[in-house]
């Protein structure tokens, strides 16, 4: 059973987010899938590594070159010594990768295939009464995968895709829904992107090229056919989405750099972009120049890895909204970022203090985040999070105070127990938020593959319980407003998951 504190910290590090509230449904579904079916880094191709979203194109090329030169990677320590990686990166990757290889004695390839059928039913009562239902099927192995989902929550939505992953000339073929992300997003980026620069690790975006759909919602994905090919150090991507987009990308990976050229014709016009990333000593330098229907877009920046868990960096960009600047520094568990764009200023100071060692029986982490942003007026927020685990028991808490048009506050305590295929979590939340402009977002535990980040507003309390017994999951929640300022809410979800 993987330690949840380690998994959450790994997700935040790899995405560059400072909290789970900053992520989206597709990203959390992808990490959930990777946790249950880790990437075989000693087996998979460069494109499969990049498509996973865990590493950059340069890191994927560097890992493949190391693997071809020295053989299979045998430990977390060895992974952290590869060019482009650090001990911190290797540690964050461990929950989502496997170090097994084709030469591993007794390797069972069937263990790396997984079929999953998920059925959901739900009921929600607030201003109106509504039912929800969804069904999702997924199959994954080292060569192909299928994901098909449909859900209804007032309106119908669905997503379907099938993929083939090869190790020779044809590296990836996707039929159905997919995302495209190249460079730093100046030319083409349809997948998830953070709102701003909450941490130093968010200064540089990790493009995954063509990536499959892993959720039941279409969102802003493209629907059609996409394929990726490899010729030596070159990769060639082509993609087509009916009435939306047609184009391609050509990439080259050198010993210490990578470059790629993207071109497309879309419903809103055409686009052309050139991007690159390289490493000089301990500094990662990146940039992109693109011309799209929005005009000329330029992004350039660098991140200096001074020592283990010590880094600083910055980037500058120019687009249709003018210039934007971002800079940040990290020292061990503490970081400071500053962002300025179009008369908008945002400053974030965050700290994370492990209260126990990683090998201790009790795992405890205390986090502090203070942010201030100014557009028309200053908006300041101070947030404290505590996460603790011991022998399957968990105790989590949060306190949040925000100053803007008024003073808003929110706090919750969550207690839980987790053991193998059984868990139970009970959470109680109190909130005092008079203005909608001061609303506070909270990530809430839910049934698998469900994204739940409500915006709290008003004066009241919330109670929720989340249960799992084998393949059956349940969530029940209620939100009450004692003053009668808003109507109460209630929610019930039941999910059954069949895995084979």
Short mmCIF file of C-alpha atoms in Angstrom, two decimals:
data_model
loop_
_atom_site.label_atom_id
_atom_site.label_comp_id
_atom_site.label_asym_id
_atom_site.label_seq_id
_atom_site.Cartn_x
_atom_site.Cartn_y
_atom_site.Cartn_z
CA UNK A 1 0.00 0.00 0.00
CA UNK A 2 1.51 3.29 -1.12
CA UNK A 3 1.85 6.10 1.40
CA UNK A 4 -0.74 8.74 0.47
CA UNK A 5 1.43 11.62 1.69
CA UNK A 6 4.22 10.51 -0.67
CA UNK A 7 1.78 10.10 -3.59
CA UNK A 8 0.25 13.56 -3.10
CA UNK A 9 3.68 15.19 -2.79
CA UNK A 10 4.80 13.39 -5.96
CA UNK A 11 1.78 14.62 -7.95
CA UNK A 12 2.33 18.22 -6.83
CA UNK A 13 6.04 18.08 -7.69
CA UNK A 14 5.54 16.53 -11.14
CA UNK A 15 2.76 18.97 -12.13
CA UNK A 16 4.31 22.07 -10.54
CA UNK A 17 1.08 22.69 -8.60
CA UNK A 18 1.08 23.94 -5.02
CA UNK A 19 -2.21 22.21 -4.11
CA UNK A 20 -4.59 19.61 -5.56
CA UNK A 21 -7.22 22.34 -6.12
CA UNK A 22 -5.11 23.65 -9.02
CA UNK A 23 -5.39 20.40 -11.02
CA UNK A 24 -8.16 19.16 -13.31
CA UNK A 25 -10.11 15.91 -13.76
CA UNK A 26 -8.00 14.61 -16.66
CA UNK A 27 -4.72 15.10 -14.76
CA UNK A 28 -5.93 13.35 -11.60
CA UNK A 29 -7.40 10.47 -13.66
CA UNK A 30 -4.05 10.10 -15.43
CA UNK A 31 -2.12 9.80 -12.15
CA UNK A 32 -4.74 7.39 -10.80
CA UNK A 33 -4.20 5.22 -13.88
CA UNK A 34 -0.41 5.43 -13.59
CA UNK A 35 -0.55 4.44 -9.92
CA UNK A 36 -2.48 1.26 -10.78
CA UNK A 37 -0.47 0.50 -13.95
CA UNK A 38 3.03 2.03 -13.59
CA UNK A 39 5.20 2.92 -16.59
CA UNK A 40 7.85 0.29 -17.33
CA UNK A 41 10.74 2.70 -17.84
CA UNK A 42 13.16 -0.11 -18.73
CA UNK A 43 10.93 -1.31 -21.54
CA UNK A 44 8.80 1.47 -23.05
CA UNK A 45 9.77 3.72 -25.94
CA UNK A 46 10.68 7.41 -25.88
CA UNK A 47 7.21 8.37 -27.07
CA UNK A 48 5.52 6.25 -24.39
CA UNK A 49 7.64 7.96 -21.74
CA UNK A 50 6.76 11.39 -23.07
CA UNK A 51 3.08 10.52 -23.57
CA UNK A 52 2.81 9.49 -19.93
CA UNK A 53 3.36 13.15 -18.98
CA UNK A 54 5.85 12.19 -16.27
CA UNK A 55 9.00 13.38 -18.05
CA UNK A 56 9.98 15.95 -20.66
CA UNK A 57 11.14 15.10 -24.18
CA UNK A 58 14.75 15.75 -23.14
CA UNK A 59 14.45 13.51 -20.07
CA UNK A 60 12.87 10.74 -22.16
CA UNK A 61 15.69 10.90 -24.73
CA UNK A 62 18.33 10.99 -21.98
CA UNK A 63 16.80 7.97 -20.24
CA UNK A 64 16.63 5.95 -23.48
CA UNK A 65 20.26 6.80 -24.30
CA UNK A 66 21.38 5.77 -20.79
CA UNK A 67 19.40 2.54 -21.04
CA UNK A 68 20.95 1.65 -24.39
CA UNK A 69 24.44 2.42 -23.09
CA UNK A 70 24.39 0.78 -19.64
CA UNK A 71 21.34 -1.48 -19.52
CA UNK A 72 18.32 -1.53 -17.23
CA UNK A 73 17.89 1.05 -14.44
CA UNK A 74 17.88 -0.84 -11.16
CA UNK A 75 17.19 1.71 -8.43
CA UNK A 76 15.80 5.14 -7.55
CA UNK A 77 19.36 6.31 -6.82
CA UNK A 78 20.55 5.30 -10.29
CA UNK A 79 17.58 7.06 -11.94
CA UNK A 80 18.40 10.27 -10.06
CA UNK A 81 21.95 10.28 -11.48
CA UNK A 82 20.87 10.21 -15.15
CA UNK A 83 21.38 13.45 -17.06
CA UNK A 84 18.23 15.57 -16.86
CA UNK A 85 17.06 13.93 -13.62
CA UNK A 86 17.70 14.74 -9.97
CA UNK A 87 17.26 12.70 -6.77
CA UNK A 88 14.14 14.78 -6.10
CA UNK A 89 12.69 13.95 -9.54
CA UNK A 90 13.47 10.25 -9.16
CA UNK A 91 11.75 10.14 -5.77
CA UNK A 92 8.62 11.80 -7.19
CA UNK A 93 8.47 9.35 -10.12
CA UNK A 94 8.65 6.18 -8.01
CA UNK A 95 4.89 5.81 -7.25
CA UNK A 96 4.14 5.86 -11.00
CA UNK A 97 6.94 3.80 -12.57
CA UNK A 98 8.25 0.25 -12.45
CA UNK A 99 11.94 -0.70 -12.61
CA UNK A 100 11.18 -4.15 -13.98
CA UNK A 101 12.62 -5.00 -17.39
CA UNK A 102 12.49 -7.74 -19.99
CA UNK A 103 15.51 -9.32 -18.30
CA UNK A 104 13.84 -9.39 -14.87
CA UNK A 105 13.67 -13.06 -13.74
CA UNK A 106 10.08 -14.30 -13.64
CA UNK A 107 8.63 -11.14 -15.18
CA UNK A 108 4.92 -11.74 -15.79
CA UNK A 109 3.72 -9.51 -18.64
CA UNK A 110 0.08 -10.24 -17.76
CA UNK A 111 0.64 -8.35 -14.52
CA UNK A 112 1.07 -5.23 -16.64
CA UNK A 113 -2.33 -5.47 -18.29
CA UNK A 114 -5.52 -4.29 -16.65
CA UNK A 115 -9.20 -4.24 -17.56
CA UNK A 116 -11.59 -2.07 -15.60
CA UNK A 117 -15.35 -1.52 -15.78
CA UNK A 118 -16.70 1.29 -13.61
CA UNK A 119 -20.40 2.05 -13.03
CA UNK A 120 -21.63 5.12 -11.12
CA UNK A 121 -25.00 6.25 -9.89
CA UNK A 122 -25.71 9.47 -8.05
CA UNK A 123 -28.34 11.77 -6.59
CA UNK A 124 -27.95 15.45 -5.76
CA UNK A 125 -30.36 17.89 -4.18
CA UNK A 126 -29.71 21.64 -4.00
CA UNK A 127 -31.67 24.33 -5.83
CA UNK A 128 -33.13 21.47 -7.85
CA UNK A 129 -33.09 17.70 -7.77
CA UNK A 130 -30.97 15.77 -10.22
CA UNK A 131 -29.69 12.31 -10.90
CA UNK A 132 -26.39 11.37 -12.43
CA UNK A 133 -25.04 8.18 -13.96
CA UNK A 134 -21.87 7.13 -15.73
CA UNK A 135 -20.17 4.05 -17.08
CA UNK A 136 -16.54 3.69 -18.09
CA UNK A 137 -14.47 0.85 -19.50
CA UNK A 138 -10.70 0.86 -19.82
CA UNK A 139 -8.10 -1.66 -20.87
CA UNK A 140 -4.35 -1.14 -20.68
CA UNK A 141 -1.27 -3.19 -21.44
CA UNK A 142 2.20 -2.45 -22.76
CA UNK A 143 1.04 -2.33 -26.39
CA UNK A 144 -2.54 -1.13 -26.63
CA UNK A 145 -5.24 0.52 -24.59
CA UNK A 146 -8.94 1.34 -24.83
CA UNK A 147 -10.84 3.98 -22.86
CA UNK A 148 -14.57 4.55 -23.31
CA UNK A 149 -16.81 6.52 -20.98
CA UNK A 150 -20.26 8.04 -20.90
CA UNK A 151 -21.87 10.13 -18.20
CA UNK A 152 -25.05 12.07 -17.63
CA UNK A 153 -25.36 14.91 -15.14
CA UNK A 154 -28.09 17.13 -16.51
CA UNK A 155 -26.52 16.74 -19.95
CA UNK A 156 -24.82 13.91 -21.77
CA UNK A 157 -21.04 13.75 -22.18
CA UNK A 158 -18.61 11.06 -23.21
CA UNK A 159 -15.11 10.23 -24.38
CA UNK A 160 -13.64 7.27 -26.26
CA UNK A 161 -10.19 6.43 -27.59
CA UNK A 162 -8.08 3.44 -28.59
CA UNK A 163 -4.27 3.46 -28.74
CA UNK A 164 -1.42 1.35 -30.04
CA UNK A 165 2.13 1.76 -28.71
CA UNK A 166 5.08 0.34 -30.63
CA UNK A 167 8.84 0.26 -30.15
CA UNK A 168 10.00 0.62 -33.75
CA UNK A 169 9.05 3.14 -36.43
CA UNK A 170 5.41 3.41 -35.35
CA UNK A 171 5.51 4.61 -31.75
CA UNK A 172 1.93 5.67 -31.03
CA UNK A 173 -1.45 5.65 -32.79
CA UNK A 174 -4.56 7.17 -31.17
CA UNK A 175 -8.06 6.86 -32.59
CA UNK A 176 -10.72 8.88 -30.79
CA UNK A 177 -10.19 11.63 -28.21
CA UNK A 178 -6.71 12.98 -27.50
CA UNK A 179 -4.80 16.02 -26.28
CA UNK A 180 -1.95 17.85 -28.00
CA UNK A 181 0.75 19.75 -26.13
CA UNK A 182 3.95 21.04 -27.72
CA UNK A 183 6.63 23.50 -26.70
CA UNK A 184 5.48 25.84 -23.95
CA UNK A 185 1.93 26.27 -25.25
CA UNK A 186 2.57 29.31 -27.44
CA UNK A 187 1.49 27.44 -30.58
CA UNK A 188 -0.61 24.40 -29.61
CA UNK A 189 -1.66 23.11 -26.20
CA UNK A 190 -5.08 21.53 -25.57
CA UNK A 191 -4.35 19.65 -22.34
CA UNK A 192 -4.19 20.82 -18.76
CA UNK A 193 -2.19 23.88 -17.85
CA UNK A 194 -1.73 25.54 -14.48
CA UNK A 195 -3.24 28.94 -13.83
CA UNK A 196 -0.10 30.97 -13.33
CA UNK A 197 3.19 29.92 -11.73
CA UNK A 198 2.49 28.64 -8.20
CA UNK A 199 5.92 26.97 -7.79
CA UNK A 200 9.39 27.08 -9.38
CA UNK A 201 8.68 23.72 -11.06
CA UNK A 202 5.78 25.36 -12.95
CA UNK A 203 8.08 27.82 -14.73
CA UNK A 204 8.80 25.17 -17.36
CA UNK A 205 5.91 23.22 -18.87
CA UNK A 206 6.42 19.55 -19.75
CA UNK A 207 4.83 18.90 -23.16
CA UNK A 208 3.66 15.33 -23.79
CA UNK A 209 2.93 15.65 -27.52
CA UNK A 210 0.03 13.34 -28.35
CA UNK A 211 -1.67 11.93 -25.24
CA UNK A 212 -4.73 9.71 -24.98
CA UNK A 213 -7.96 10.47 -23.13
CA UNK A 214 -8.22 8.78 -19.72
CA UNK A 215 -11.45 10.32 -18.39
CA UNK A 216 -15.17 10.09 -19.23
CA UNK A 217 -15.42 13.74 -20.29
CA UNK A 218 -14.46 15.08 -23.67
CA UNK A 219 -13.58 18.53 -22.35
CA UNK A 220 -11.41 20.43 -24.84
CA UNK A 221 -9.87 17.30 -26.37
CA UNK A 222 -9.58 16.78 -30.09
CA UNK A 223 -11.51 13.91 -31.67
CA UNK A 224 -10.02 12.11 -34.66
CA UNK A 225 -6.76 10.33 -35.52
CA UNK A 226 -3.21 11.02 -34.33
CA UNK A 227 0.02 9.10 -34.78
CA UNK A 228 3.67 9.40 -33.77
CA UNK A 229 6.67 7.92 -35.62
CA UNK A 230 10.38 7.72 -34.85
CA UNK A 231 13.41 7.78 -37.13
CA UNK A 232 16.65 7.75 -35.19
CA UNK A 233 16.76 10.93 -33.12
CA UNK A 234 13.77 12.39 -34.98
CA UNK A 235 10.10 12.05 -34.08
CA UNK A 236 7.25 12.86 -36.45
CA UNK A 237 3.69 13.47 -35.24
CA UNK A 238 0.60 13.89 -37.40
CA UNK A 239 -2.91 14.67 -36.18
CA UNK A 240 -6.36 15.27 -37.63
CA UNK A 241 -9.62 16.30 -35.98
CA UNK A 242 -12.72 16.72 -38.15
CA UNK A 243 -13.53 20.38 -38.78
CA UNK A 244 -11.15 21.39 -35.99
CA UNK A 245 -7.51 20.77 -36.77
CA UNK A 246 -5.00 19.13 -39.09
CA UNK A 247 -1.23 19.35 -38.76
CA UNK A 248 1.98 17.83 -37.50
CA UNK A 249 5.13 18.16 -35.44
CA UNK A 250 8.76 17.26 -36.14
CA UNK A 251 11.13 16.89 -33.19
CA UNK A 252 14.87 16.27 -32.80
CA UNK A 253 16.62 15.15 -29.61
CA UNK A 254 20.32 15.84 -29.25
CA UNK A 255 22.70 14.90 -26.50
CA UNK A 256 21.84 17.86 -24.29
CA UNK A 257 18.96 19.56 -26.11
CA UNK A 258 15.77 18.98 -28.07
CA UNK A 259 13.92 21.07 -30.66
CA UNK A 260 10.61 20.70 -32.44
CA UNK A 261 8.57 22.43 -35.14
CA UNK A 262 4.76 22.46 -35.05
CA UNK A 263 2.44 23.46 -37.89
CA UNK A 264 -1.33 23.18 -38.18
CA UNK A 265 -4.42 24.51 -39.92
CA UNK A 266 -7.42 24.92 -37.64
CA UNK A 267 -10.95 26.28 -37.70
CA UNK A 268 -9.65 29.63 -36.40
CA UNK A 269 -6.66 29.84 -38.74
CA UNK A 270 -3.20 28.40 -39.03
CA UNK A 271 -0.31 28.20 -36.62
CA UNK A 272 3.45 27.72 -36.78
CA UNK A 273 5.77 27.32 -33.82
CA UNK A 274 9.42 26.52 -33.09
CA UNK A 275 10.47 25.48 -29.58
CA UNK A 276 13.59 24.15 -27.89
CA UNK A 277 15.06 23.13 -24.56
CA UNK A 278 18.66 22.52 -23.56
CA UNK A 279 20.83 21.97 -20.52
CA UNK A 280 24.00 23.94 -19.89
CA UNK A 281 25.83 22.80 -16.75
CA UNK A 282 23.04 22.88 -14.16
CA UNK A 283 20.77 25.28 -16.05
CA UNK A 284 17.74 24.30 -18.13
CA UNK A 285 17.11 26.84 -20.90
CA UNK A 286 13.89 26.81 -22.92
CA UNK A 287 11.99 28.94 -25.39
CA UNK A 288 9.32 29.02 -28.07
CA UNK A 289 8.30 31.40 -30.85
CA UNK A 290 4.97 30.92 -32.58
CA UNK A 291 2.60 32.69 -34.91
CA UNK A 292 -1.10 31.83 -34.62
CA UNK A 293 -4.47 33.49 -35.22
CA UNK A 294 -3.81 35.48 -32.04
CA UNK A 295 -0.60 36.91 -33.50
CA UNK A 296 3.01 36.52 -32.43
CA UNK A 297 3.67 34.60 -29.19
CA UNK A 298 7.13 34.32 -27.61
CA UNK A 299 8.19 32.50 -24.43
CA UNK A 300 11.73 32.24 -23.03
CA UNK A 301 13.11 31.22 -19.67
CA UNK A 302 15.61 29.26 -17.61
CA UNK A 303 15.76 27.23 -14.39
CA UNK A 304 19.05 26.93 -12.50
CA UNK A 305 19.36 23.77 -10.40
CA UNK A 306 21.91 25.02 -7.88
CA UNK A 307 21.91 21.98 -5.59
CA UNK A 308 19.58 19.28 -4.34
CA UNK A 309 16.22 20.97 -3.65
CA UNK A 310 17.75 24.38 -4.30
CA UNK A 311 16.81 26.11 -7.56
CA UNK A 312 15.71 29.40 -9.06
CA UNK A 313 14.37 30.48 -12.42
CA UNK A 314 12.20 32.78 -14.45
CA UNK A 315 10.45 33.24 -17.75
CA UNK A 316 9.15 36.06 -19.91
CA UNK A 317 6.38 35.83 -22.48
CA UNK A 318 4.69 38.02 -25.02
CA UNK A 319 1.23 37.33 -26.45
CA UNK A 320 -2.05 38.95 -27.38
CA UNK A 321 -2.47 40.25 -23.81
CA UNK A 322 0.96 41.86 -23.72
CA UNK A 323 4.03 40.90 -21.71
CA UNK A 324 4.12 38.60 -18.70
CA UNK A 325 6.95 37.93 -16.26
CA UNK A 326 7.39 35.14 -13.72
CA UNK A 327 10.26 34.31 -11.38
CA UNK A 328 10.80 32.07 -8.41
CA UNK A 329 13.26 30.47 -6.03
CA UNK A 330 13.22 27.33 -3.91
CA UNK A 331 15.36 26.41 -0.92
CA UNK A 332 14.68 22.88 0.29
CA UNK A 333 11.02 22.86 1.35
CA UNK A 334 10.38 26.60 0.93
CA UNK A 335 9.65 28.58 -2.22
CA UNK A 336 8.76 32.07 -3.40
CA UNK A 337 7.23 32.95 -6.79
CA UNK A 338 6.30 36.32 -8.27
CA UNK A 339 4.16 36.78 -11.37
CA UNK A 340 3.20 39.94 -13.25
CA UNK A 341 0.99 40.29 -16.31
CA UNK A 342 -1.35 42.95 -17.66
CA UNK A 343 -1.46 44.99 -14.42
CA UNK A 344 -1.93 41.79 -12.40
CA UNK A 345 0.59 41.00 -9.65
CA UNK A 346 0.69 37.74 -7.69
CA UNK A 347 3.13 36.68 -4.96
CA UNK A 348 3.14 33.20 -3.41
CA UNK A 349 5.22 32.12 -0.43
CA UNK A 350 4.94 28.47 0.52
CA UNK A 351 6.66 26.10 2.90
CA UNK A 352 6.43 22.39 3.59
CA UNK A 353 7.93 20.95 6.73
CA UNK A 354 8.10 17.16 7.23
CA UNK A 355 7.73 16.60 10.98
CA UNK A 356 9.00 13.01 10.80
CA UNK A 357 11.47 11.08 8.65
CA UNK A 358 10.31 9.16 5.58
CA UNK A 359 11.07 5.82 7.27
CA UNK A 360 9.30 6.64 10.54
CA UNK A 361 6.12 4.79 11.51
CA UNK A 362 4.28 8.11 11.79
CA UNK A 363 4.29 10.31 8.67
CA UNK A 364 3.47 13.96 9.31
CA UNK A 365 3.71 17.01 7.03
CA UNK A 366 2.81 20.63 7.79
CA UNK A 367 2.34 23.09 4.91
CA UNK A 368 1.97 26.87 4.90
CA UNK A 369 0.96 28.90 1.86
CA UNK A 370 0.58 32.68 1.75
CA UNK A 371 -0.45 34.47 -1.44
CA UNK A 372 -1.19 38.06 -2.34
CA UNK A 373 -2.50 39.28 -5.68
CA UNK A 374 -3.45 42.73 -6.91
CA UNK A 375 -5.53 43.73 -9.86
CA UNK A 376 -8.10 46.29 -8.78
CA UNK A 377 -7.46 45.62 -5.09
CA UNK A 378 -5.25 43.37 -3.00
CA UNK A 379 -6.47 39.84 -2.26
CA UNK A 380 -4.48 38.05 0.44
CA UNK A 381 -4.79 34.45 1.57
CA UNK A 382 -3.06 32.40 4.26
CA UNK A 383 -3.52 28.64 4.27
CA UNK A 384 -2.20 25.93 6.59
CA UNK A 385 -2.48 22.20 5.78
CA UNK A 386 -1.57 19.25 7.95
CA UNK A 387 -1.37 15.61 6.74
CA UNK A 388 -0.61 12.74 9.10
CA UNK A 389 -0.59 8.94 8.69
CA UNK A 390 0.12 6.11 11.11
CA UNK A 391 -0.39 2.40 10.52
CA UNK A 392 -3.34 2.95 8.17
CA UNK A 393 -4.84 5.80 10.20
CA UNK A 394 -4.99 9.31 8.72
CA UNK A 395 -5.69 12.74 10.16
CA UNK A 396 -5.80 15.74 7.83
CA UNK A 397 -6.72 19.37 8.55
CA UNK A 398 -6.82 22.75 6.83
CA UNK A 399 -7.28 26.33 7.98
CA UNK A 400 -7.77 29.10 5.42
CA UNK A 401 -8.20 32.86 5.92
CA UNK A 402 -8.74 35.30 3.02
CA UNK A 403 -8.87 39.12 2.98
CA UNK A 404 -10.49 40.86 0.01
CA UNK A 405 -13.88 42.60 0.08
CA UNK A 406 -14.34 41.09 3.53
CA UNK A 407 -12.66 38.54 5.76
CA UNK A 408 -13.45 34.94 4.74
CA UNK A 409 -12.48 31.78 6.59
CA UNK A 410 -12.74 28.03 6.13
CA UNK A 411 -11.46 25.02 8.02
CA UNK A 412 -11.89 21.28 7.98
CA UNK A 413 -10.78 18.16 9.84
CA UNK A 414 -10.72 14.76 8.16
CA UNK A 415 -10.13 11.40 9.83
CA UNK A 416 -9.65 8.18 7.90
CA UNK A 417 -8.56 4.58 7.93
CA UNK A 418 -7.07 2.71 4.96
CA UNK A 419 -6.03 -0.90 4.72
CA UNK A 420 -5.68 -2.81 1.44
CA UNK A 421 -9.13 -2.77 -0.26
CA UNK A 422 -10.92 -1.08 2.60
CA UNK A 423 -11.02 2.57 3.59
CA UNK A 424 -13.29 5.06 5.32
CA UNK A 425 -12.96 8.87 5.56
CA UNK A 426 -15.10 11.32 7.52
CA UNK A 427 -14.72 15.08 7.01
CA UNK A 428 -16.30 18.09 8.68
CA UNK A 429 -15.98 21.61 7.22
CA UNK A 430 -16.95 25.02 8.61
CA UNK A 431 -17.00 28.16 6.43
CA UNK A 432 -17.77 31.85 6.84
CA UNK A 433 -17.60 33.54 3.41
CA UNK A 434 -19.96 36.47 2.82
CA UNK A 435 -18.89 37.53 -0.69
CA UNK A 436 -18.85 35.37 -3.81
CA UNK A 437 -15.64 37.14 -4.84
CA UNK A 438 -14.03 35.66 -1.70
CA UNK A 439 -15.08 32.05 -2.41
CA UNK A 440 -12.62 29.34 -1.36
CA UNK A 441 -12.02 26.19 -3.38
CA UNK A 442 -11.47 22.89 -1.58
CA UNK A 443 -10.38 19.54 -2.99
CA UNK A 444 -12.68 16.86 -1.58
CA UNK A 445 -12.23 13.11 -1.55
CA UNK A 446 -14.62 11.30 -3.89
CA UNK A 447 -15.18 7.95 -5.58
CA UNK A 448 -12.40 7.04 -8.10
CA UNK A 449 -12.17 9.03 -11.34
CA UNK A 450 -14.48 11.72 -9.97
CA UNK A 451 -13.25 15.30 -9.73
CA UNK A 452 -14.67 17.28 -6.82
CA UNK A 453 -13.43 20.81 -6.04
CA UNK A 454 -16.42 22.84 -4.83
CA UNK A 455 -16.32 26.60 -4.28
CA UNK A 456 -17.53 27.37 -0.75
CA UNK A 457 -19.60 30.54 -0.25
CA UNK A 458 -21.99 31.65 2.50
CA UNK A 459 -22.11 30.71 6.17
CA UNK A 460 -22.54 27.07 7.10
CA UNK A 461 -21.03 23.63 7.46
CA UNK A 462 -20.45 20.51 5.38
CA UNK A 463 -20.10 16.86 6.38
CA UNK A 464 -19.06 14.03 4.09
CA UNK A 465 -18.20 10.35 4.29
CA UNK A 466 -16.33 8.29 1.69
CA UNK A 467 -16.21 4.50 1.95
CA UNK A 468 -14.64 1.62 0.07
CA UNK A 469 -15.21 -2.09 0.57
CA UNK A 470 -13.46 -4.23 -2.05
CA UNK A 471 -14.88 -3.02 -5.41
CA UNK A 472 -17.75 -0.96 -3.98
CA UNK A 473 -17.38 2.78 -3.30
CA UNK A 474 -19.74 5.28 -1.69
CA UNK A 475 -19.77 9.01 -1.01
CA UNK A 476 -22.46 10.88 0.93
CA UNK A 477 -22.33 14.59 1.74
CA UNK A 478 -24.52 17.42 2.96
CA UNK A 479 -24.03 21.19 3.14
CA UNK A 480 -26.20 23.18 5.55
CA UNK A 481 -26.73 26.94 5.95
CA UNK A 482 -28.21 27.54 9.46
CA UNK A 483 -28.96 31.22 8.73
CA UNK A 484 -31.20 30.20 5.83
CA UNK A 485 -29.27 32.39 3.40
CA UNK A 486 -29.01 29.51 0.93
CA UNK A 487 -30.83 26.25 0.36
CA UNK A 488 -29.18 23.13 1.82
CA UNK A 489 -27.46 20.60 -0.43
CA UNK A 490 -27.21 16.82 -0.30
CA UNK A 491 -25.34 14.33 -2.45
CA UNK A 492 -25.07 10.54 -2.72
CA UNK A 493 -22.79 8.58 -5.06
CA UNK A 494 -22.36 4.82 -5.44
CA UNK A 495 -19.74 3.22 -7.65
CA UNK A 496 -18.93 -0.38 -8.48
CA UNK A 497 -15.62 -1.18 -10.15
CA UNK A 498 -14.81 -4.54 -11.70
CA UNK A 499 -11.11 -5.13 -12.34
CA UNK A 500 -9.51 -8.11 -14.05
#
